[in-house]
mmCIF file of C-alpha atoms in Angstrom:
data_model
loop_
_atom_site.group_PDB
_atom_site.id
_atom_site.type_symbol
_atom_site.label_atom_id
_atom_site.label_comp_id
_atom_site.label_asym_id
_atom_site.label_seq_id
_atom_site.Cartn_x
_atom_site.Cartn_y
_atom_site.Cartn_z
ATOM 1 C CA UNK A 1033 -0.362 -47.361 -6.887
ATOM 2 C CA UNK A 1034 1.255 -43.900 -6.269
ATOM 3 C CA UNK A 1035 -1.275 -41.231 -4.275
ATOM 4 C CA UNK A 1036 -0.457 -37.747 -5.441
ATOM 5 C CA UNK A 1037 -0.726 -35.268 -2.489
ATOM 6 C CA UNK A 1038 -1.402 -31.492 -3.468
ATOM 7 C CA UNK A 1039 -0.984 -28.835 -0.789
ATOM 8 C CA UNK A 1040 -3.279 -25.768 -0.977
ATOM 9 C CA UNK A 1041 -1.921 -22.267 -1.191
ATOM 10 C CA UNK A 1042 -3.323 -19.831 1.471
ATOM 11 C CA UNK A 1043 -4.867 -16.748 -0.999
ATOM 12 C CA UNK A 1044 -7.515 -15.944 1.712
ATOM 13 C CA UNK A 1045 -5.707 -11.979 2.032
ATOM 14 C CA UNK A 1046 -5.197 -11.825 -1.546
ATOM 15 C CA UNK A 1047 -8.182 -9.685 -1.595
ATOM 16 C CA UNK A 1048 -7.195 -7.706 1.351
ATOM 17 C CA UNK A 1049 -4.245 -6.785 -0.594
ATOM 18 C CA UNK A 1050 -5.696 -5.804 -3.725
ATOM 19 C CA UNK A 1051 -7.865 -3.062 -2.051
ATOM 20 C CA UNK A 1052 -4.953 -1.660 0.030
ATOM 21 C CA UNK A 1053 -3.156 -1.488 -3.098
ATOM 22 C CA UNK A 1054 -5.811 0.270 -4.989
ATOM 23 C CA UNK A 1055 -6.200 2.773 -2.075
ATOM 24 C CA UNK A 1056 -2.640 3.403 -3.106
ATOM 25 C CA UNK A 1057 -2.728 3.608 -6.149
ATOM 26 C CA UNK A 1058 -5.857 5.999 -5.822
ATOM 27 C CA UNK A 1059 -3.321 8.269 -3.342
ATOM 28 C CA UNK A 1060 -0.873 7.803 -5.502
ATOM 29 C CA UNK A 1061 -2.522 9.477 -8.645
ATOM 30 C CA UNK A 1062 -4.648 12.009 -6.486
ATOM 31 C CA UNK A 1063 -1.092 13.198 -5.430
ATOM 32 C CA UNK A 1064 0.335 13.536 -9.004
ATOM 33 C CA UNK A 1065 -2.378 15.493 -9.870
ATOM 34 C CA UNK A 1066 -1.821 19.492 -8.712
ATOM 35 C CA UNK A 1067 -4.040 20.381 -6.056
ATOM 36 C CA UNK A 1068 -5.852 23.308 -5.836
ATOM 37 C CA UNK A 1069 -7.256 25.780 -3.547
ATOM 38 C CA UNK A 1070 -10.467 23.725 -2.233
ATOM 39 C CA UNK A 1071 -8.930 20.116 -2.070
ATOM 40 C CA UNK A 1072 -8.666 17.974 1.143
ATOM 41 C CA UNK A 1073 -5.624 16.119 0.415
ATOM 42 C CA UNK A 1074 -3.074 17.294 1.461
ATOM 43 C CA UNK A 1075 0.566 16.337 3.313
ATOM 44 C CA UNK A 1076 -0.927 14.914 6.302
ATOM 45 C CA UNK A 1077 -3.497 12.993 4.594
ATOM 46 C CA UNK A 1078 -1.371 11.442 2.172
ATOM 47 C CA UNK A 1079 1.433 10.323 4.649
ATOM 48 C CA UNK A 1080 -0.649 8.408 7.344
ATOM 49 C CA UNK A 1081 -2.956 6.987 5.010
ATOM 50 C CA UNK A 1082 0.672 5.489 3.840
ATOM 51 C CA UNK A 1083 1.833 4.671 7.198
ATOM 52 C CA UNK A 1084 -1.381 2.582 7.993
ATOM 53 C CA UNK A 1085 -1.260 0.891 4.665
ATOM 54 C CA UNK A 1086 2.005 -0.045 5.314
ATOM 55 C CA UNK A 1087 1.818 -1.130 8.660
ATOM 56 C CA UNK A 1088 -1.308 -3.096 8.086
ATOM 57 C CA UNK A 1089 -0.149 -5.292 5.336
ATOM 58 C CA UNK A 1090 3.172 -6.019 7.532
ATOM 59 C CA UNK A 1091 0.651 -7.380 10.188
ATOM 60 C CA UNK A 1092 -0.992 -9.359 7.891
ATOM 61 C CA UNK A 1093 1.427 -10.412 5.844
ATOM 62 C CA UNK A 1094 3.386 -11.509 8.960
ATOM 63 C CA UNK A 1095 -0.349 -13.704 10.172
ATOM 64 C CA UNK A 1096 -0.488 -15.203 6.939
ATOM 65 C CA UNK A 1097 3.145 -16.203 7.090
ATOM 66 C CA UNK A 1098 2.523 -17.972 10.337
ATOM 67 C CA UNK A 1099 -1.017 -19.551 9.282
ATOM 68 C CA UNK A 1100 1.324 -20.740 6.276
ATOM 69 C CA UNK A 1101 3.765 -22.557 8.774
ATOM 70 C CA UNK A 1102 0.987 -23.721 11.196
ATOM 71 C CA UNK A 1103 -1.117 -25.455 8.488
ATOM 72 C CA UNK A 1104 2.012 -26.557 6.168
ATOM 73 C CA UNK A 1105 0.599 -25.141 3.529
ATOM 74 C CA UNK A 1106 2.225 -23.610 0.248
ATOM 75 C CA UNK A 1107 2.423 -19.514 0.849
ATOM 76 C CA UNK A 1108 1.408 -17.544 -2.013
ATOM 77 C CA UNK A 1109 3.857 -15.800 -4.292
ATOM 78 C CA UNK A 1110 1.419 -13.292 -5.247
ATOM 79 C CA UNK A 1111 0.725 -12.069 -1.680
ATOM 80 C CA UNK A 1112 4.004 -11.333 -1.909
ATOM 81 C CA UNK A 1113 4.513 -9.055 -4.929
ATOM 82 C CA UNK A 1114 1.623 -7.380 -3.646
ATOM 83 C CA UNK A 1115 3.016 -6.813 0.109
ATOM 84 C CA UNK A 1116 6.269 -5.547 -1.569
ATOM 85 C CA UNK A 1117 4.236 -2.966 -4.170
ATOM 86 C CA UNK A 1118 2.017 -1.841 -1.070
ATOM 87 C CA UNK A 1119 5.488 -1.305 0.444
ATOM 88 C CA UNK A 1120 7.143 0.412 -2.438
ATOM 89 C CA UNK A 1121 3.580 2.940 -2.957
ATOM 90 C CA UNK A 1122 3.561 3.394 0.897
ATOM 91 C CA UNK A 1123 6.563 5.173 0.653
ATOM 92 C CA UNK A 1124 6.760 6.198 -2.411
ATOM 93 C CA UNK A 1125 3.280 8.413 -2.226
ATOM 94 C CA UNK A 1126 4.341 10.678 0.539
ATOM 95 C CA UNK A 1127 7.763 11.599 -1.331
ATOM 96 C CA UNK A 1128 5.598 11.983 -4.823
ATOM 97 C CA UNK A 1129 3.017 14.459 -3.013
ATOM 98 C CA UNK A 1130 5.716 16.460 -1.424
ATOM 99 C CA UNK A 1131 7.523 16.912 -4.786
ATOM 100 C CA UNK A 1132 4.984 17.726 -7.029
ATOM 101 C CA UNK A 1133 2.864 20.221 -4.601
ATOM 102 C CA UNK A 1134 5.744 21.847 -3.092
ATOM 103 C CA UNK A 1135 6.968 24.036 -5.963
ATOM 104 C CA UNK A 1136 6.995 27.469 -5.950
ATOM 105 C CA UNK A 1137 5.657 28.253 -2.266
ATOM 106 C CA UNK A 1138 8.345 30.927 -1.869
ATOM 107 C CA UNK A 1139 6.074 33.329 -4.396
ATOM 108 C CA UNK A 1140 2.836 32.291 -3.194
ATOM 109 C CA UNK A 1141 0.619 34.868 -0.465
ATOM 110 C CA UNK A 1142 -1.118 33.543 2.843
ATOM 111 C CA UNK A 1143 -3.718 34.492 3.231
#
């Protein structure tokens, strides 16, 4: 008689994930879009909601890694591809922001 063993796969910040990446992606179009006189995103905004983001899903990408060693379980490849595109928007958002509300401030009047 042979006993098949199956090993679970942590997913239990799969979820966690998924909303950090759709803040993101949120930022990420809200920064595409021109802003005008009266909106509140600006710069600042967009860069440490990034630099949270990102340092958040290191931190929990680095506890599920050890829960994932500690309980022998199977890690999630998923996770992953998600921790990497929160990476990838987390920097790419700031750099996106700055280069498509930045031109043509040498012709514009303070007020």
């Amino acid at each position: 008689m042979q006993l098949l063993i199956q090993q679970t796969v942590l997913t239990d910040f799969r979820p966690v994930f998924i909303v950090m990446l759709a803040v993101l992606i949120l930022f990420l179009i809200l920064s595409i879009i021109p802003r005008g006189r009266n909106s509140n995103i600006n710069f600042t905004t967009v860069l440490t909601v990034s630099i949270v983001e990102v340092v958040i899903a290191a931190v929990l990408f680095y506890t599920e890694s050890n829960l994932v060693e500690t309980f022998e379980q199977i890690p999630d490849n998923i996770t992953l591809y998600l921790f990497i595109a929160i990476i990838g928007l987390g920097i790419a958002n700031p750099i996106v922001f700055r280069l498509r509300n930045s031109g043509g401030q040498r012709y514009r009047y303070r007020y």
